[in-house]
mmCIF file of C-alpha atoms in Angstrom:
data_model
loop_
_atom_site.group_PDB
_atom_site.id
_atom_site.type_symbol
_atom_site.label_atom_id
_atom_site.label_comp_id
_atom_site.label_asym_id
_atom_site.label_seq_id
_atom_site.Cartn_x
_atom_site.Cartn_y
_atom_site.Cartn_z
ATOM 1 C CA MET U 1148 -0.302 19.418 13.267
ATOM 2 C CA GLU U 1149 -2.173 22.650 13.821
ATOM 3 C CA TYR U 1150 -3.292 24.416 10.674
ATOM 4 C CA THR U 1151 -4.008 28.144 10.676
ATOM 5 C CA THR U 1152 -5.283 30.799 8.324
ATOM 6 C CA GLU U 1153 -5.133 34.580 8.308
ATOM 7 C CA LEU U 1154 -8.192 36.825 8.165
ATOM 8 C CA LEU U 1155 -8.271 40.563 7.667
ATOM 9 C CA ASP U 1156 -9.861 42.520 10.492
ATOM 10 C CA ARG U 1157 -11.634 45.284 8.561
ATOM 11 C CA THR U 1158 -11.981 47.338 11.710
ATOM 12 C CA THR U 1159 -8.281 47.607 12.502
ATOM 13 C CA GLY U 1160 -6.794 46.586 9.168
ATOM 14 C CA ASP U 1161 -4.693 43.921 10.898
ATOM 15 C CA LEU U 1162 -4.329 40.287 9.876
ATOM 16 C CA LYS U 1163 -5.507 37.860 12.532
ATOM 17 C CA THR U 1164 -4.293 34.269 12.746
ATOM 18 C CA ILE U 1165 -7.187 31.847 13.117
ATOM 19 C CA SER U 1166 -6.634 28.242 14.180
ATOM 20 C CA LEU U 1167 -8.191 25.576 11.957
ATOM 21 C CA GLY U 1168 -7.624 22.862 14.550
ATOM 22 C CA ASP U 1169 -5.396 19.802 14.727
ATOM 23 C CA TRP U 1170 -4.979 18.063 11.370
ATOM 24 C CA VAL U 1171 -3.395 14.603 11.206
ATOM 25 C CA THR U 1172 -2.058 12.426 8.416
ATOM 26 C CA VAL U 1173 -4.002 9.344 7.383
ATOM 27 C CA THR U 1174 -1.254 7.129 8.824
ATOM 28 C CA ASP U 1175 -1.248 8.956 12.172
ATOM 29 C CA TYR U 1176 -5.025 8.714 12.374
ATOM 30 C CA GLY U 1177 -4.846 4.962 11.818
ATOM 31 C CA SER U 1178 -2.262 4.678 14.598
ATOM 32 C CA THR U 1179 -4.790 6.065 17.070
ATOM 33 C CA LYS U 1180 -7.016 3.121 16.113
ATOM 34 C CA GLY U 1181 -4.205 0.587 16.337
ATOM 35 C CA PHE U 1182 -4.113 0.084 12.568
ATOM 36 C CA GLY U 1183 -1.159 0.163 10.198
ATOM 37 C CA PRO U 1184 -0.982 2.388 7.094
ATOM 38 C CA ARG U 1185 -2.330 -0.180 4.618
ATOM 39 C CA GLN U 1186 -5.176 -1.371 6.818
ATOM 40 C CA THR U 1187 -6.125 2.227 7.607
ATOM 41 C CA ARG U 1188 -6.330 3.073 3.927
ATOM 42 C CA ALA U 1189 -8.355 -0.075 3.313
ATOM 43 C CA VAL U 1190 -10.941 1.032 5.882
ATOM 44 C CA LEU U 1191 -11.081 4.578 4.526
ATOM 45 C CA SER U 1192 -11.424 3.210 0.991
ATOM 46 C CA HIS U 1193 -14.303 1.055 2.226
ATOM 47 C CA LEU U 1194 -15.912 4.226 3.589
ATOM 48 C CA GLY U 1195 -15.471 5.898 0.205
ATOM 49 C CA LEU U 1196 -13.146 8.556 1.609
ATOM 50 C CA LEU U 1197 -10.131 7.408 -0.405
ATOM 51 C CA GLN U 1198 -9.814 6.268 -3.988
ATOM 52 C CA GLU U 1199 -6.923 4.916 -5.998
ATOM 53 C CA GLN U 1200 -5.476 7.275 -8.567
ATOM 54 C CA LEU U 1201 -2.380 7.503 -10.734
ATOM 55 C CA GLU U 1202 0.023 10.349 -10.116
ATOM 56 C CA VAL U 1203 3.129 11.317 -12.032
ATOM 57 C CA SER U 1204 6.288 10.589 -10.058
ATOM 58 C CA LYS U 1205 8.626 13.441 -9.145
ATOM 59 C CA SER U 1206 11.072 12.296 -11.796
ATOM 60 C CA GLY U 1207 8.293 12.523 -14.350
ATOM 61 C CA THR U 1208 9.313 9.176 -15.835
ATOM 62 C CA SER U 1209 6.527 7.014 -14.388
ATOM 63 C CA ARG U 1210 3.074 7.042 -12.850
ATOM 64 C CA VAL U 1211 2.507 5.911 -9.275
ATOM 65 C CA ALA U 1212 -0.760 4.523 -7.906
ATOM 66 C CA ARG U 1213 -1.748 5.977 -4.558
ATOM 67 C CA ARG U 1214 -4.935 5.999 -2.525
ATOM 68 C CA ARG U 1215 -5.802 9.661 -2.025
ATOM 69 C CA LEU U 1216 -8.712 11.636 -0.663
ATOM 70 C CA THR U 1217 -11.561 11.923 -3.125
ATOM 71 C CA ASP U 1218 -12.450 15.300 -4.624
ATOM 72 C CA GLU U 1219 -15.762 15.150 -2.751
ATOM 73 C CA ALA U 1220 -13.981 14.655 0.587
ATOM 74 C CA VAL U 1221 -11.702 17.629 -0.039
ATOM 75 C CA LYS U 1222 -14.612 19.851 -1.098
ATOM 76 C CA ALA U 1223 -16.530 18.811 2.034
ATOM 77 C CA GLY U 1224 -13.621 19.957 4.215
ATOM 78 C CA LEU U 1225 -12.818 16.471 5.506
ATOM 79 C CA GLY U 1226 -9.163 16.785 4.565
ATOM 80 C CA LYS U 1227 -6.716 17.979 1.971
ATOM 81 C CA ARG U 1228 -4.014 16.628 -0.300
ATOM 82 C CA VAL U 1229 -0.480 17.817 0.377
ATOM 83 C CA TYR U 1230 2.240 17.927 -2.270
ATOM 84 C CA PRO U 1231 5.589 18.702 -0.564
ATOM 85 C CA LYS U 1232 8.162 20.600 -2.588
ATOM 86 C CA LYS U 1233 11.130 19.229 -0.640
ATOM 87 C CA ALA U 1234 13.196 16.643 -2.514
ATOM 88 C CA GLY U 1235 12.853 13.065 -1.299
ATOM 89 C CA THR U 1236 9.359 13.543 0.135
ATOM 90 C CA PHE U 1237 6.114 12.076 -1.151
ATOM 91 C CA PRO U 1238 2.556 13.407 -1.460
ATOM 92 C CA PHE U 1239 0.290 12.644 1.480
ATOM 93 C CA ASP U 1240 -3.148 13.484 2.843
ATOM 94 C CA VAL U 1241 -4.189 15.122 6.093
ATOM 95 C CA LEU U 1242 -7.540 14.832 7.820
ATOM 96 C CA SER U 1243 -9.245 17.884 9.288
ATOM 97 C CA PRO U 1244 -10.924 17.824 12.713
ATOM 98 C CA LYS U 1245 -14.225 17.576 10.822
ATOM 99 C CA GLY U 1246 -12.882 14.646 8.815
ATOM 100 C CA GLN U 1247 -11.641 12.860 11.914
ATOM 101 C CA GLU U 1248 -15.035 13.242 13.548
ATOM 102 C CA TRP U 1249 -16.747 11.981 10.378
ATOM 103 C CA ILE U 1250 -14.564 8.871 10.338
ATOM 104 C CA ASP U 1251 -14.912 8.281 14.100
ATOM 105 C CA GLN U 1252 -18.668 7.998 13.672
ATOM 106 C CA ARG U 1253 -18.296 5.321 10.991
ATOM 107 C CA TRP U 1254 -15.036 3.540 11.819
ATOM 108 C CA ASP U 1255 -16.290 0.735 14.057
ATOM 109 C CA ASP U 1256 -19.116 -0.207 11.682
ATOM 110 C CA ALA U 1257 -16.721 -0.268 8.708
ATOM 111 C CA VAL U 1258 -14.195 -2.456 10.532
ATOM 112 C CA GLN U 1259 -16.956 -4.816 11.662
ATOM 113 C CA THR U 1260 -18.409 -5.062 8.144
ATOM 114 C CA MET U 1261 -15.001 -5.836 6.662
ATOM 115 C CA ALA U 1262 -14.372 -8.475 9.337
ATOM 116 C CA VAL U 1263 -17.711 -10.131 8.604
ATOM 117 C CA GLU U 1264 -16.942 -10.189 4.880
ATOM 118 C CA THR U 1265 -13.676 -11.990 5.619
ATOM 119 C CA ALA U 1266 -15.121 -14.404 8.181
ATOM 120 C CA SER U 1267 -18.078 -15.338 5.965
ATOM 121 C CA ARG U 1268 -15.780 -17.089 3.489
ATOM 122 C CA PRO U 1269 -13.894 -20.083 4.949
ATOM 123 C CA MET U 1270 -10.965 -19.868 2.520
ATOM 124 C CA VAL U 1271 -10.458 -16.159 3.135
ATOM 125 C CA LYS U 1272 -10.646 -16.663 6.882
ATOM 126 C CA ALA U 1273 -8.145 -19.542 6.760
ATOM 127 C CA ALA U 1274 -5.785 -17.548 4.526
ATOM 128 C CA LYS U 1275 -5.835 -14.558 6.862
ATOM 129 C CA GLU U 1276 -5.231 -16.706 9.932
ATOM 130 C CA CYS U 1277 -2.391 -18.538 8.182
ATOM 131 C CA LEU U 1278 -0.736 -15.290 7.101
ATOM 132 C CA ASP U 1279 -1.153 -13.719 10.555
ATOM 133 C CA THR U 1280 0.421 -16.778 12.193
ATOM 134 C CA PHE U 1281 3.353 -16.739 9.784
ATOM 135 C CA LYS U 1282 3.912 -12.990 10.259
ATOM 136 C CA ALA U 1283 3.914 -13.427 14.047
ATOM 137 C CA SER U 1284 6.654 -16.065 13.754
ATOM 138 C CA ARG U 1285 8.961 -13.754 11.811
ATOM 139 C CA ARG U 1286 11.467 -11.356 13.309
ATOM 140 C CA LEU U 1287 11.187 -8.891 10.428
ATOM 141 C CA GLU U 1288 8.045 -7.302 9.009
ATOM 142 C CA MET U 1289 6.817 -8.627 5.681
ATOM 143 C CA THR U 1290 6.523 -6.320 2.702
ATOM 144 C CA PRO U 1291 3.238 -6.155 0.758
ATOM 145 C CA GLN U 1292 4.840 -8.173 -2.046
ATOM 146 C CA MET U 1293 5.896 -10.882 0.415
ATOM 147 C CA GLU U 1294 2.360 -11.134 1.778
ATOM 148 C CA VAL U 1295 0.804 -11.408 -1.674
ATOM 149 C CA CYS U 1296 3.342 -14.053 -2.737
ATOM 150 C CA PHE U 1297 2.710 -16.011 0.466
ATOM 151 C CA LEU U 1298 -1.039 -16.050 -0.180
ATOM 152 C CA SER U 1299 -0.537 -16.971 -3.839
ATOM 153 C CA ASP U 1300 1.752 -19.862 -2.924
ATOM 154 C CA HIS U 1301 -0.396 -21.336 -0.157
ATOM 155 C CA PHE U 1302 -3.853 -20.421 -1.459
ATOM 156 C CA PRO U 1303 -3.631 -20.473 -5.275
ATOM 157 C CA ASP U 1304 -7.418 -20.295 -5.659
ATOM 158 C CA LEU U 1305 -7.711 -17.133 -3.567
ATOM 159 C CA LEU U 1306 -9.175 -14.213 -5.519
ATOM 160 C CA GLN U 1307 -7.232 -10.980 -5.771
ATOM 161 C CA VAL U 1308 -10.123 -9.067 -4.213
ATOM 162 C CA ASP U 1309 -9.760 -11.324 -1.179
ATOM 163 C CA MET U 1310 -6.016 -10.674 -1.070
ATOM 164 C CA CYS U 1311 -6.885 -6.992 -0.914
ATOM 165 C CA ARG U 1312 -9.136 -7.611 2.082
ATOM 166 C CA ILE U 1313 -6.468 -9.641 3.872
ATOM 167 C CA THR U 1314 -3.422 -7.484 3.180
ATOM 168 C CA GLY U 1315 -5.125 -4.103 3.069
ATOM 169 C CA GLY U 1316 -3.469 -3.468 -0.285
ATOM 170 C CA SER U 1317 -5.124 -1.739 -3.198
ATOM 171 C CA PRO U 1318 -6.363 -3.770 -6.195
ATOM 172 C CA ARG U 1319 -3.647 -2.283 -8.408
ATOM 173 C CA MET U 1320 -0.907 -3.152 -5.912
ATOM 174 C CA VAL U 1321 -2.098 -6.739 -5.456
ATOM 175 C CA SER U 1322 -2.442 -7.227 -9.209
ATOM 176 C CA LEU U 1323 1.077 -5.886 -9.755
ATOM 177 C CA HIS U 1324 2.600 -8.299 -7.231
ATOM 178 C CA VAL U 1325 0.605 -11.275 -8.558
ATOM 179 C CA ASN U 1326 1.709 -10.566 -12.126
ATOM 180 C CA THR U 1327 5.328 -9.987 -11.068
ATOM 181 C CA ARG U 1328 5.350 -13.341 -9.287
ATOM 182 C CA ALA U 1329 3.883 -15.075 -12.361
ATOM 183 C CA ASP U 1330 6.523 -13.479 -14.609
ATOM 184 C CA GLN U 1331 9.308 -14.573 -12.264
ATOM 185 C CA ILE U 1332 8.010 -18.151 -12.182
ATOM 186 C CA ARG U 1333 7.768 -18.284 -15.977
ATOM 187 C CA ALA U 1334 11.294 -16.906 -16.331
ATOM 188 C CA TRP U 1335 12.643 -19.454 -13.825
ATOM 189 C CA LYS U 1336 10.914 -22.377 -15.601
ATOM 190 C CA ALA U 1337 12.238 -21.224 -18.962
ATOM 191 C CA TRP U 1338 15.751 -20.955 -17.526
ATOM 192 C CA ARG U 1339 15.456 -24.436 -15.992
ATOM 193 C CA LYS U 1340 14.374 -26.014 -19.297
ATOM 194 C CA ALA U 1341 16.945 -24.216 -21.399
ATOM 195 C CA PRO U 1342 19.775 -26.475 -22.711
ATOM 196 C CA LEU U 1343 23.173 -26.097 -21.171
ATOM 197 C CA PRO U 1344 25.689 -24.151 -23.273
ATOM 198 C CA SER U 1345 27.935 -26.415 -25.354
ATOM 199 C CA THR U 1346 31.520 -26.798 -24.181
ATOM 200 C CA LYS U 1347 34.568 -27.963 -26.126
ATOM 201 C CA HIS U 1348 36.754 -30.592 -24.548
ATOM 202 C CA VAL U 1349 40.392 -29.609 -24.498
ATOM 203 C CA THR U 1350 42.914 -32.450 -24.873
ATOM 204 C CA PHE U 1351 46.021 -32.137 -22.773
ATOM 205 C CA ASN U 1352 49.226 -32.312 -24.785
ATOM 206 C CA PRO U 1353 52.364 -32.580 -22.627
ATOM 207 C CA ASP U 1354 54.597 -31.751 -25.643
ATOM 208 C CA LEU U 1355 53.319 -28.144 -25.524
ATOM 209 C CA ILE U 1356 54.825 -27.588 -22.090
ATOM 210 C CA ASP U 1357 58.078 -25.640 -22.115
ATOM 211 C CA THR U 1358 60.991 -27.452 -20.527
#
């Protein structure tokens, strides 16, 4: 998406449209690298370009955690936060040409560092390989909650920080899904142990039947 600005030509008094270059969303940038939205945000968070923050939902009834550009990144001209006014749309970030160049220079090193961190721990490496194999066998894409539950079920000793590395999810998101799963398991166990409701046996009396 090309962004432009208008400058006043003091000689003629006319406004001139100046191109600011091609700006892309964080998701679209990740696509050029072959990465999905979550993994892209994980890499940019690793680079310190994004940080998790709570934002009030459009309804104003809740707060939503999103990974957005840091104030420092915006001030440096690496990108900007966009808050659409159209109903049904969500806030998003766009990266400036300067921001894209900044990331390009650091992307490969960040991806390599993150891969080394995963490979250096046998359990994390095995968990990632297991999840990748399972995802490849499915016809439908797994949601973040599904991935976290899968890792929790098959690797109960896996740390949440490692789940973040594997799934690309934020710490808040992973914690939410882990706690939701624990609450569901507790509720199911309580339901299973609960006594059955008492029932009264009704005795059949043929004399009550109308002839």
